Every structure is written in structure tokens, then in C-alpha cells.
Coordinates of N, CA and C in Angstrom, one line a residue:
M30 N 131.6 -48.0 155.6 CA 131.2 -49.4 155.4 C 129.9 -49.5 154.7
L31 N 129.7 -50.4 153.8 CA 128.4 -50.6 153.1 C 128.0 -52.0 153.5
V32 N 126.7 -52.1 153.9 CA 126.1 -53.4 154.3 C 124.8 -53.5 153.5
T33 N 124.7 -54.6 152.7 CA 123.5 -54.7 151.8 C 123.0 -56.1 151.9
D34 N 121.7 -56.2 151.8 CA 121.0 -57.5 151.6 C 121.2 -58.0 150.2
F35 N 120.7 -59.2 149.9 CA 120.8 -59.7 148.5 C 119.4 -59.7 147.8
D36 N 118.6 -60.7 148.2 CA 117.3 -60.8 147.6 C 116.4 -59.6 147.8
G37 N 115.8 -59.1 146.7 CA 114.9 -57.9 146.8 C 115.7 -56.6 146.9
T38 N 117.0 -56.7 147.0 CA 117.8 -55.5 147.1 C 118.8 -55.4 146.0
L39 N 119.6 -56.4 145.8 CA 120.5 -56.6 144.7 C 119.9 -57.4 143.5
A40 N 118.9 -58.2 143.9 CA 118.3 -59.1 142.9 C 116.8 -59.0 143.0
D41 N 116.1 -59.1 141.9 CA 114.6 -59.3 142.0 C 114.2 -60.6 142.6
I42 N 113.1 -60.6 143.2 CA 112.6 -61.9 143.8 C 111.7 -62.6 142.8
G43 N 111.9 -63.8 142.6 CA 111.1 -64.6 141.6 C 110.6 -65.8 142.3
P44 N 109.8 -66.7 141.6 CA 109.2 -67.9 142.1 C 110.2 -68.9 142.6
D45 N 111.4 -68.9 142.0 CA 112.4 -70.0 142.3 C 113.7 -69.3 142.8
P46 N 114.0 -69.4 144.1 CA 115.2 -68.7 144.7 C 116.5 -69.2 144.0
A47 N 116.5 -70.5 143.5 CA 117.7 -71.0 142.9 C 118.0 -70.4 141.6
R48 N 117.0 -69.7 141.0 CA 117.3 -69.0 139.7 C 117.5 -67.5 139.8
S49 N 117.5 -67.0 141.1 CA 117.7 -65.6 141.2 C 119.1 -65.2 140.9
A50 N 119.3 -64.0 140.4 CA 120.6 -63.5 140.1 C 120.6 -62.0 140.4
A51 N 121.8 -61.5 140.8 CA 121.9 -60.0 141.0 C 121.8 -59.3 139.7
V52 N 121.4 -58.0 139.8 CA 121.5 -57.1 138.7 C 123.0 -57.0 138.3
P53 N 123.4 -57.3 137.1 CA 124.8 -57.2 136.8 C 125.5 -55.9 137.2
E54 N 124.8 -54.8 136.9 CA 125.4 -53.5 137.3 C 125.6 -53.3 138.8
A55 N 124.7 -54.0 139.6 CA 124.9 -54.0 141.0 C 126.2 -54.6 141.4
L56 N 126.5 -55.8 140.8 CA 127.7 -56.5 141.1 C 128.9 -55.6 140.7
D57 N 128.8 -55.0 139.6 CA 129.9 -54.1 139.2 C 130.1 -52.9 140.1
A58 N 129.0 -52.4 140.6 CA 129.2 -51.3 141.6 C 129.8 -51.8 142.9
L59 N 129.4 -53.0 143.4 CA 130.0 -53.5 144.6 C 131.5 -53.8 144.4
R60 N 131.9 -54.3 143.2 CA 133.3 -54.5 142.9 C 134.1 -53.2 143.0
R61 N 133.5 -52.1 142.5 CA 134.2 -50.8 142.5 C 134.3 -50.3 144.0
L62 N 133.2 -50.5 144.7 CA 133.1 -50.0 146.1 C 134.0 -50.8 147.0
A63 N 134.3 -52.0 146.7 CA 135.2 -52.8 147.5 C 136.6 -52.3 147.5
R64 N 136.9 -51.6 146.4 CA 138.3 -51.0 146.3 C 138.3 -49.6 146.9
L65 N 137.1 -49.0 147.2 CA 137.1 -47.6 147.7 C 136.7 -47.4 149.1
L66 N 135.9 -48.4 149.7 CA 135.4 -48.3 151.0 C 136.2 -49.2 152.0
R67 N 136.1 -48.9 153.2 CA 136.8 -49.7 154.2 C 136.3 -51.2 154.2
Q68 N 135.0 -51.4 154.0 CA 134.5 -52.7 153.9 C 133.2 -52.7 153.2
V69 N 132.9 -53.7 152.4 CA 131.6 -53.9 151.7 C 131.2 -55.3 152.1
V70 N 129.9 -55.3 152.6 CA 129.4 -56.6 153.2 C 128.1 -56.9 152.6
V71 N 127.9 -58.2 152.2 CA 126.6 -58.7 151.8 C 126.1 -59.5 153.0
L72 N 125.0 -59.1 153.6 CA 124.5 -59.7 154.8 C 123.1 -60.3 154.4
S73 N 123.0 -61.6 154.3 CA 121.8 -62.2 153.7 C 121.3 -63.4 154.5
S74 N 120.1 -63.7 154.3 CA 119.6 -65.0 154.9 C 119.9 -66.2 154.1
R75 N 120.5 -65.9 152.9 CA 121.0 -67.0 152.1 C 122.2 -67.7 152.8
T76 N 122.4 -69.0 152.5 CA 123.6 -69.6 153.1 C 124.9 -69.0 152.5
S77 N 126.0 -69.2 153.2 CA 127.3 -68.7 152.8 C 127.6 -69.3 151.4
T78 N 127.3 -70.6 151.3 CA 127.7 -71.2 150.0 C 126.9 -70.6 148.8
E79 N 125.6 -70.3 149.0 CA 124.8 -69.7 148.0 C 125.4 -68.3 147.7
L80 N 125.8 -67.5 148.7 CA 126.3 -66.2 148.5 C 127.6 -66.2 147.6
E81 N 128.4 -67.2 147.9 CA 129.7 -67.3 147.1 C 129.4 -67.5 145.6
R82 N 128.3 -68.2 145.3 CA 127.9 -68.4 143.9 C 127.2 -67.1 143.4
L83 N 126.4 -66.5 144.2 CA 125.6 -65.3 143.7 C 126.4 -64.0 143.7
V84 N 127.4 -63.9 144.5 CA 128.2 -62.7 144.6 C 129.7 -63.1 144.5
P85 N 130.2 -63.5 143.3 CA 131.5 -64.0 143.2 C 132.5 -62.8 143.0
L86 N 132.7 -62.0 144.1 CA 133.5 -60.8 144.0 C 134.6 -60.9 145.1
S87 N 135.8 -60.7 144.6 CA 136.9 -60.6 145.5 C 136.8 -59.2 146.3
G88 N 137.1 -59.3 147.6 CA 137.1 -58.1 148.4 C 135.8 -57.8 149.0
V89 N 134.7 -58.5 148.7 CA 133.4 -58.3 149.3 C 133.2 -59.4 150.3
R90 N 132.9 -58.9 151.5 CA 132.7 -59.9 152.6 C 131.2 -60.4 152.6
L91 N 131.1 -61.7 152.6 CA 129.8 -62.4 152.5 C 129.5 -63.0 153.8
I92 N 128.3 -62.6 154.4 CA 127.8 -63.2 155.7 C 126.5 -63.8 155.4
G93 N 126.4 -65.1 155.5 CA 125.2 -65.8 155.2 C 124.4 -66.1 156.5
D94 N 123.2 -66.7 156.3 CA 122.3 -67.1 157.4 C 122.1 -65.9 158.4
S95 N 121.9 -64.7 157.8 CA 121.7 -63.5 158.6 C 122.7 -63.3 159.7
G96 N 123.9 -63.8 159.5 CA 124.9 -63.6 160.5 C 124.7 -64.4 161.8
L97 N 123.8 -65.4 161.8 CA 123.5 -66.1 163.0 C 124.7 -66.9 163.5
A98 N 124.9 -67.0 164.8 CA 126.0 -67.8 165.3 C 125.6 -69.3 165.2
P99 N 126.6 -70.2 165.2 CA 126.3 -71.6 165.2 C 125.4 -71.9 166.4
P100 N 124.4 -72.7 166.2 CA 123.5 -73.0 167.3 C 124.1 -73.8 168.4
T101 N 123.7 -73.6 169.6 CA 124.2 -74.4 170.7 C 123.5 -75.8 170.6
P102 N 124.0 -76.8 171.3 CA 123.3 -78.1 171.2 C 121.8 -78.0 171.5
D103 N 121.4 -77.2 172.5 CA 120.0 -77.1 172.8 C 119.2 -76.5 171.6
E104 N 119.8 -75.4 171.0 CA 119.2 -74.7 169.9 C 119.1 -75.6 168.7
K105 N 120.2 -76.4 168.5 CA 120.2 -77.4 167.4 C 119.0 -78.4 167.5
R106 N 118.9 -78.9 168.7 CA 117.8 -79.8 169.0 C 116.4 -79.2 168.7
A107 N 116.3 -77.9 169.1 CA 115.0 -77.2 168.9 C 114.7 -77.0 167.4
L108 N 115.8 -76.7 166.7 CA 115.6 -76.5 165.2 C 115.3 -77.8 164.6
E109 N 115.9 -78.9 165.0 CA 115.7 -80.2 164.4 C 114.2 -80.6 164.7
R110 N 113.8 -80.3 165.9 CA 112.4 -80.7 166.2 C 111.4 -79.8 165.4
F111 N 111.7 -78.5 165.3 CA 110.9 -77.7 164.5 C 110.8 -78.2 163.0
N112 N 112.0 -78.5 162.5 CA 112.0 -78.9 161.1 C 111.2 -80.2 160.8
G113 N 111.3 -81.1 161.7 CA 110.6 -82.3 161.5 C 109.1 -82.2 161.6
E114 N 108.6 -81.4 162.7 CA 107.2 -81.2 162.9 C 106.6 -80.2 161.9
A115 N 107.4 -79.2 161.5 CA 106.9 -78.2 160.6 C 106.7 -78.8 159.2
A116 N 107.6 -79.7 158.8 CA 107.5 -80.4 157.5 C 106.2 -81.2 157.5
K117 N 105.8 -81.8 158.6 CA 104.5 -82.5 158.6 C 103.3 -81.6 158.5
L118 N 103.4 -80.4 159.3 CA 102.3 -79.5 159.2 C 102.1 -78.9 157.9
M119 N 103.2 -78.6 157.1 CA 103.2 -77.9 155.9 C 103.0 -78.9 154.7
A120 N 103.0 -80.2 155.0 CA 103.0 -81.2 153.9 C 101.7 -81.1 153.1
S121 N 100.6 -80.7 153.8 CA 99.3 -80.6 153.1 C 99.1 -79.2 152.4
V122 N 100.1 -78.4 152.5 CA 100.0 -77.0 151.8 C 100.8 -77.1 150.5
S123 N 100.1 -77.2 149.4 CA 100.8 -77.3 148.1 C 101.6 -76.1 147.8
G124 N 102.9 -76.3 147.4 CA 103.8 -75.2 147.0 C 104.6 -74.7 148.2
A125 N 104.3 -75.1 149.4 CA 105.1 -74.7 150.6 C 106.3 -75.6 150.7
W126 N 107.5 -75.1 151.1 CA 108.6 -76.0 151.4 C 109.5 -75.4 152.4
L127 N 110.3 -76.2 153.1 CA 111.3 -75.8 154.1 C 112.7 -75.8 153.5
E128 N 113.4 -74.7 153.8 CA 114.8 -74.6 153.5 C 115.6 -74.6 154.8
I129 N 116.3 -75.7 155.0 CA 117.0 -75.9 156.3 C 118.4 -75.4 156.2
K130 N 118.8 -74.5 157.0 CA 120.2 -73.9 157.0 C 120.9 -74.2 158.3
P131 N 122.2 -73.9 158.4 CA 122.9 -74.2 159.6 C 122.3 -73.7 160.9
A132 N 121.8 -72.5 160.9 CA 121.3 -71.9 162.2 C 119.9 -71.4 162.1
S133 N 119.2 -71.7 161.0 CA 117.8 -71.2 160.9 C 117.1 -72.1 159.8
T134 N 115.8 -71.8 159.7 CA 115.0 -72.5 158.7 C 114.1 -71.4 158.0
T135 N 114.0 -71.5 156.7 CA 113.0 -70.6 156.0 C 111.9 -71.5 155.5
V136 N 110.7 -71.0 155.8 CA 109.5 -71.7 155.3 C 109.1 -70.8 154.0
H137 N 109.2 -71.4 152.9 CA 108.9 -70.7 151.6 C 107.4 -70.8 151.2
L138 N 106.8 -69.7 150.9 CA 105.3 -69.7 150.7 C 105.0 -69.0 149.3
R139 N 106.0 -68.6 148.6 CA 105.7 -67.8 147.3 C 104.8 -68.6 146.4
N140 N 105.0 -69.9 146.3 CA 104.2 -70.7 145.4 C 103.1 -71.4 146.1
A141 N 102.8 -71.1 147.3 CA 101.8 -71.8 148.1 C 100.4 -71.1 148.1
Q142 N 99.4 -71.8 148.2 CA 98.0 -71.3 148.3 C 97.7 -71.0 149.8
I143 N 98.5 -70.2 150.4 CA 98.3 -69.9 151.8 C 99.0 -68.6 152.1
T144 N 98.4 -67.8 153.0 CA 99.0 -66.5 153.3 C 100.0 -66.7 154.4
G145 N 100.8 -65.7 154.6 CA 101.8 -65.7 155.7 C 101.1 -65.8 157.0
E146 N 100.0 -65.1 157.2 CA 99.3 -65.1 158.5 C 98.7 -66.5 158.7
E147 N 98.2 -67.1 157.7 CA 97.7 -68.5 157.9 C 98.8 -69.5 158.3
A148 N 99.9 -69.3 157.6 CA 101.1 -70.2 157.9 C 101.6 -70.0 159.3
M149 N 101.6 -68.7 159.7 CA 102.1 -68.4 161.1 C 101.1 -69.0 162.1
A150 N 99.8 -69.0 161.8 CA 98.8 -69.6 162.7 C 99.1 -71.1 162.9
L151 N 99.5 -71.7 161.8 CA 99.8 -73.2 161.9 C 101.0 -73.4 162.7
L152 N 102.0 -72.5 162.5 CA 103.3 -72.8 163.1 C 103.5 -72.2 164.5
R153 N 102.7 -71.3 164.9 CA 102.9 -70.6 166.2 C 102.9 -71.5 167.4
P154 N 102.1 -72.5 167.5 CA 102.2 -73.4 168.7 C 103.5 -74.1 168.7
L155 N 104.0 -74.5 167.6 CA 105.3 -75.2 167.5 C 106.4 -74.3 167.8
L156 N 106.4 -73.0 167.3 CA 107.4 -72.1 167.7 C 107.4 -71.8 169.2
K157 N 106.3 -71.7 169.8 CA 106.2 -71.6 171.3 C 106.8 -72.7 172.0
D158 N 106.5 -73.9 171.6 CA 107.0 -75.2 172.2 C 108.5 -75.3 172.1
T159 N 109.0 -74.9 171.0 CA 110.5 -75.1 170.7 C 111.3 -73.9 171.2
G160 N 110.6 -72.8 171.5 CA 111.3 -71.6 172.0 C 112.0 -70.8 170.9
L161 N 111.6 -71.1 169.6 CA 112.2 -70.4 168.5 C 111.4 -69.2 168.1
Y162 N 112.0 -68.3 167.3 CA 111.4 -67.1 166.9 C 111.0 -67.2 165.4
G163 N 109.8 -66.8 165.0 CA 109.4 -66.8 163.6 C 108.9 -65.4 163.2
A164 N 109.4 -65.0 162.1 CA 109.0 -63.7 161.5 C 108.6 -63.8 160.1
Q165 N 107.4 -63.2 159.7 CA 107.0 -63.2 158.3 C 107.9 -62.2 157.5
G166 N 108.2 -62.7 156.3 CA 108.9 -61.8 155.4 C 108.2 -61.8 154.1
R167 N 108.8 -61.6 153.0 CA 108.2 -61.5 151.7 C 107.9 -62.9 151.2
K168 N 106.7 -63.4 151.5 CA 106.3 -64.8 151.2 C 107.2 -65.8 151.8
V169 N 107.7 -65.5 153.0 CA 108.5 -66.5 153.7 C 108.2 -66.3 155.2
I170 N 108.6 -67.3 156.0 CA 108.7 -67.2 157.4 C 110.1 -67.6 157.8
E171 N 110.8 -66.7 158.4 CA 112.2 -67.0 158.9 C 112.1 -67.4 160.3
V172 N 112.7 -68.6 160.6 CA 112.7 -69.2 161.9 C 114.2 -69.3 162.4
H173 N 114.4 -68.8 163.6 CA 115.7 -68.9 164.2 C 115.6 -68.8 165.7
T174 N 116.7 -68.8 166.4 CA 116.7 -68.6 167.9 C 116.3 -67.2 168.2
A175 N 115.7 -67.0 169.3 CA 115.2 -65.7 169.7 C 116.4 -64.8 169.9
F176 N 116.1 -63.5 169.8 CA 117.1 -62.4 170.0 C 118.3 -62.6 169.2
A177 N 118.1 -62.9 167.9 CA 119.2 -63.0 167.0 C 118.8 -62.6 165.7
G178 N 119.7 -62.3 164.8 CA 119.3 -61.9 163.4 C 120.3 -60.8 162.9
K179 N 119.8 -60.1 161.9 CA 120.7 -59.1 161.3 C 121.1 -58.0 162.2
G180 N 120.3 -57.6 163.1 CA 120.6 -56.5 164.0 C 121.8 -56.9 164.9
T181 N 121.8 -58.1 165.4 CA 122.9 -58.7 166.2 C 124.2 -58.8 165.4
A182 N 124.0 -59.2 164.1 CA 125.2 -59.3 163.2 C 125.8 -58.0 162.9
L183 N 124.9 -57.0 162.7 CA 125.4 -55.6 162.4 C 126.1 -55.0 163.6
T184 N 125.6 -55.2 164.8 CA 126.2 -54.7 166.0 C 127.6 -55.3 166.1
K185 N 127.8 -56.6 165.9 CA 129.1 -57.2 165.9 C 130.0 -56.6 164.8
L186 N 129.5 -56.3 163.6 CA 130.3 -55.7 162.6 C 130.8 -54.3 163.0
L187 N 129.9 -53.5 163.6 CA 130.3 -52.2 164.0 C 131.4 -52.2 165.0
D188 N 131.3 -53.2 165.9 CA 132.4 -53.3 167.0 C 133.7 -53.8 166.4
E189 N 133.6 -54.6 165.4 CA 134.8 -55.2 164.8 C 135.5 -54.2 163.8
V190 N 134.7 -53.6 162.9 CA 135.3 -52.8 161.9 C 135.5 -51.3 162.4
E191 N 134.7 -50.8 163.3 CA 134.8 -49.5 163.7 C 134.8 -48.5 162.6
P192 N 133.8 -48.5 161.7 CA 133.8 -47.6 160.5 C 133.5 -46.2 160.9
G193 N 133.9 -45.3 160.0 CA 133.6 -43.9 160.2 C 132.2 -43.6 159.9
G194 N 131.5 -44.4 159.1 CA 130.1 -44.2 158.7 C 129.6 -45.5 158.1
V195 N 128.3 -45.7 158.0 CA 127.7 -46.9 157.5 C 126.5 -46.6 156.6
I196 N 126.4 -47.3 155.5 CA 125.2 -47.3 154.7 C 124.7 -48.7 154.7
A197 N 123.4 -48.9 155.0 CA 122.8 -50.2 155.0 C 121.6 -50.2 154.1
L198 N 121.4 -51.3 153.3 CA 120.3 -51.4 152.4 C 119.6 -52.8 152.6
G199 N 118.2 -52.7 152.6 CA 117.5 -53.9 152.8 C 116.0 -53.7 152.4
D200 N 115.3 -54.9 152.3 CA 114.0 -54.8 151.7 C 112.9 -55.6 152.5
D201 N 113.3 -56.3 153.5 CA 112.4 -57.3 154.1 C 112.4 -57.2 155.6
E202 N 111.5 -57.9 156.2 CA 111.3 -57.8 157.7 C 112.5 -58.1 158.5
N203 N 113.4 -59.1 158.0 CA 114.6 -59.4 158.7 C 115.6 -58.3 158.6
D204 N 115.4 -57.3 157.9 CA 116.3 -56.1 157.8 C 115.9 -55.1 158.9
R205 N 114.7 -55.2 159.5 CA 114.2 -54.2 160.4 C 115.2 -54.0 161.6
S206 N 115.7 -55.1 162.2 CA 116.5 -55.0 163.3 C 117.9 -54.3 163.0
A207 N 118.3 -54.5 161.7 CA 119.5 -53.8 161.3 C 119.3 -52.3 161.1
F208 N 118.1 -51.9 160.6 CA 117.8 -50.5 160.5 C 117.7 -49.9 161.9
E209 N 117.1 -50.6 162.8 CA 116.9 -50.1 164.2 C 118.3 -49.9 164.9
V210 N 119.2 -50.9 164.7 CA 120.5 -50.7 165.3 C 121.3 -49.5 164.7
L211 N 121.2 -49.4 163.4 CA 122.0 -48.3 162.8 C 121.4 -46.9 163.0
S212 N 120.0 -46.9 163.0 CA 119.4 -45.6 163.2 C 119.6 -45.1 164.7
G213 N 119.9 -46.0 165.6 CA 120.2 -45.6 167.0 C 121.6 -45.3 167.2
S214 N 122.5 -45.5 166.2 CA 123.9 -45.2 166.4 C 124.2 -43.8 166.2
E215 N 125.3 -43.3 166.9 CA 125.7 -41.9 166.8 C 126.6 -41.7 165.7
M216 N 127.1 -42.8 165.0 CA 128.1 -42.6 163.9 C 127.3 -42.1 162.7
P217 N 127.9 -41.4 161.7 CA 127.2 -41.1 160.5 C 126.7 -42.3 159.8
H218 N 125.4 -42.3 159.4 CA 124.8 -43.5 158.8 C 123.7 -43.1 157.9
M219 N 123.3 -44.1 157.0 CA 122.2 -43.9 156.1 C 121.5 -45.3 156.0
C220 N 120.3 -45.3 156.3 CA 119.5 -46.6 156.1 C 118.6 -46.4 154.8
I221 N 118.7 -47.4 153.9 CA 118.0 -47.3 152.7 C 117.1 -48.6 152.5
G222 N 115.8 -48.3 152.4 CA 114.9 -49.4 152.2 C 114.5 -49.6 150.7
I223 N 114.2 -50.8 150.3 CA 113.7 -51.1 149.0 C 112.3 -51.6 149.1
S224 N 111.4 -50.8 148.7 CA 110.0 -51.1 149.0 C 109.4 -52.1 148.0
S225 N 108.3 -52.7 148.5 CA 107.5 -53.6 147.6 C 106.1 -53.7 148.3
P226 N 105.1 -54.1 147.5 CA 103.7 -54.3 148.1 C 103.7 -55.4 149.1
E227 N 104.8 -56.2 149.2 CA 104.7 -57.4 150.1 C 105.2 -57.1 151.5
V228 N 105.6 -55.9 151.8 CA 106.0 -55.6 153.2 C 105.2 -54.4 153.8
R229 N 105.2 -54.4 155.1 CA 104.5 -53.3 155.7 C 105.3 -52.0 155.6
P230 N 104.6 -50.9 155.3 CA 105.3 -49.6 155.2 C 106.1 -49.2 156.4
D231 N 105.7 -49.6 157.6 CA 106.4 -49.2 158.8 C 107.8 -49.9 158.9
L232 N 108.1 -50.9 158.0 CA 109.4 -51.5 158.0 C 110.5 -50.4 157.8
F233 N 110.1 -49.4 157.0 CA 111.0 -48.3 156.6 C 111.0 -47.1 157.5
A234 N 110.4 -47.2 158.6 CA 110.2 -46.0 159.5 C 111.5 -45.4 159.9
R235 N 112.6 -46.2 160.0 CA 113.9 -45.8 160.4 C 114.8 -45.4 159.2
C236 N 114.3 -45.6 158.0 CA 115.1 -45.3 156.8 C 115.2 -43.9 156.5
D237 N 116.3 -43.5 155.9 CA 116.5 -42.1 155.4 C 116.1 -42.0 154.0
L238 N 116.1 -43.1 153.3 CA 115.7 -43.1 151.9 C 115.0 -44.4 151.5
V239 N 113.9 -44.3 150.8 CA 113.2 -45.5 150.3 C 113.2 -45.6 148.8
L240 N 113.7 -46.6 148.2 CA 113.7 -46.8 146.8 C 112.7 -47.8 146.4
G241 N 112.4 -47.9 145.1 CA 111.3 -48.7 144.6 C 111.6 -50.1 144.0
S242 N 112.9 -50.4 143.9 CA 113.2 -51.7 143.2 C 114.7 -51.9 143.3
P243 N 115.2 -53.2 143.0 CA 116.6 -53.4 143.0 C 117.3 -52.6 141.9
R244 N 116.6 -52.2 140.8 CA 117.2 -51.4 139.8 C 117.5 -50.0 140.3
Q245 N 116.6 -49.5 141.1 CA 116.9 -48.2 141.8 C 118.0 -48.3 142.8
A246 N 118.0 -49.4 143.5 CA 119.1 -49.6 144.5 C 120.5 -49.7 143.7
T247 N 120.5 -50.4 142.5 CA 121.7 -50.4 141.7 C 122.1 -49.0 141.3
A248 N 121.2 -48.2 140.9 CA 121.5 -46.8 140.5 C 122.1 -46.1 141.6
F249 N 121.6 -46.3 142.8 CA 122.2 -45.6 144.0 C 123.6 -46.1 144.2
L250 N 123.9 -47.4 144.1 CA 125.2 -48.0 144.3 C 126.2 -47.5 143.3
Q251 N 125.7 -47.3 142.1 CA 126.6 -46.8 141.0 C 126.9 -45.3 141.3
M252 N 126.0 -44.6 141.8 CA 126.2 -43.2 142.2 C 127.2 -43.1 143.3
L253 N 127.0 -44.0 144.3 CA 127.9 -44.0 145.5 C 129.3 -44.3 145.0
A254 N 129.5 -45.3 144.1 CA 130.8 -45.6 143.6 C 131.4 -44.5 142.9
D255 N 130.7 -43.8 142.1 CA 131.2 -42.6 141.4 C 131.6 -41.5 142.4
W256 N 130.8 -41.3 143.4 CA 131.1 -40.3 144.4 C 132.4 -40.7 145.2
A257 N 132.5 -41.9 145.6 CA 133.7 -42.4 146.4 C 134.9 -42.3 145.5
S258 N 134.8 -42.6 144.2 CA 136.0 -42.5 143.4 C 136.4 -41.1 143.2
A259 N 135.4 -40.2 143.0 CA 135.8 -38.8 142.8 C 136.4 -38.2 144.0
S260 N 135.9 -38.6 145.2 CA 136.4 -38.1 146.5 C 137.8 -38.6 146.7
L261 N 138.1 -39.8 146.3 CA 139.5 -40.3 146.4 C 140.4 -39.6 145.5
E262 N 140.0 -39.3 144.3 CA 140.9 -38.5 143.4 C 141.1 -37.1 143.9
T263 N 140.1 -36.5 144.5 CA 140.2 -35.2 145.0 C 141.2 -35.1 146.2
S264 N 141.1 -36.1 147.0 CA 142.0 -36.2 148.2 C 143.5 -36.4 147.8
R265 N 143.6 -37.2 146.7 CA 145.0 -37.5 146.2 C 145.6 -36.3 145.6
S266 N 144.8 -35.5 144.8 CA 145.3 -34.4 144.1 C 145.5 -33.2 145.0
G267 N 144.8 -33.2 146.2 CA 144.9 -32.1 147.1 C 146.1 -32.3 148.0

């Protein structure tokens, strides 16, 4: 099974998320891998609707909103309170904006004149009051219910699919829990990080390989597709 993030992994990150697009060769590699592997999954903090537009591939499973479960009524109220009060707090920060999703909220800071640390300082009392969890990413703050995220989603995937092995790719703080889950697994696995100056180096402490860009990640996926195809041909001829 292959599990990959989208932004910063399959696509370069730019100032406008709406204009992001996957490296074309990466999509081609995923298309090939979907025919060769037990399951290919794109696990992203993007909404499912966005992923359908960005990864229009048959056979590739798309899991949006970091795989978060629908919020309970109490969690929904907490998110709604956060969204309303955070919008007021961030209104004075030019370039900052909130992206409200079904089970989470992303505070976008890429075009803002404020650091992630400064934004967290503003939001921390509100996070505490609402009981929500906030984590800094690449010029964003991801907010959702505590004890949830990509690690939880990956654990569910492993139980559901029961793969013989897993490769996971990611580039940002919300991929950390997935790396931790997989690196602690006894099944054959490979964690691959895509580095950038915007993340702490210790994010990749559990990774087996660290690449430098989505282009390098694409080259890896192409190589993986070539290997899987050759292995299938060998098994058929044998």
C-alpha cells in the first residue's frame, strides 16, 4: 500500500492553494501504481472535494481532511466557536485567512506578516478554552479535535486493508503522527519525508529516506512504478 500527502509532496506549495497542481508525472506514476499495488491512497488535509479535482484518477483512494471523523455535536460546537472567535482575532492580521472544513480549520499564514509562533500565541488561549488541538505546519496552523489526525487515519487504514507492506510520503507537521505509527509497525514499511526550510528537521526522525522536493518525490514514485511493473512481469513469467 502507498499512502501519500498532496501539498508539498505531489505538488509544490505556492501563495494560493487554489492554484496548486500536482506534478503531472506524479499523477502518471500514481495511475500506474493503482494498477500494481493493493491500494494507493492520497491522505491530505485538503477537503475531499478538492482532492477529487486535484487527483482525478480512477483507482486511487482519496481521503480528505486528514481522515478526521465527522465531529460530534460537542466538537462541532467547539469548532464553530473557534472559527467565529479566531476570525475576529486574525482580522487585524493582513493576509491571514481561515479555511473551514467539515472536521477541522486551517489558519493560512503564507501571505501574512506574522510568524507561526506569533499566530499560535494569539490562538493558544482560544484553543485551550475550546479543547481543540492546534499544530503549526508550513505557514499554516491546523486545528482539529485532540488525539486525531493522519496517524489515527493511517491506523484505521492498516486495520482495514491489512497490507503486506506500506510506503508513506509526507512533508509537513501533520504527517508526523503517520510517520510515528508506521515506524512503530512490525510490517515492512518505508517512511519518506520531503524536506523544506519551513519544517523542523526532527519531523523526519522516523523517516527511512528524505527527499528534497516534490520533483524528487515524483522521481521516486516513477521508480517505484517501474519496479512494481517489472516485479509483476517476473512473477507472471516465472
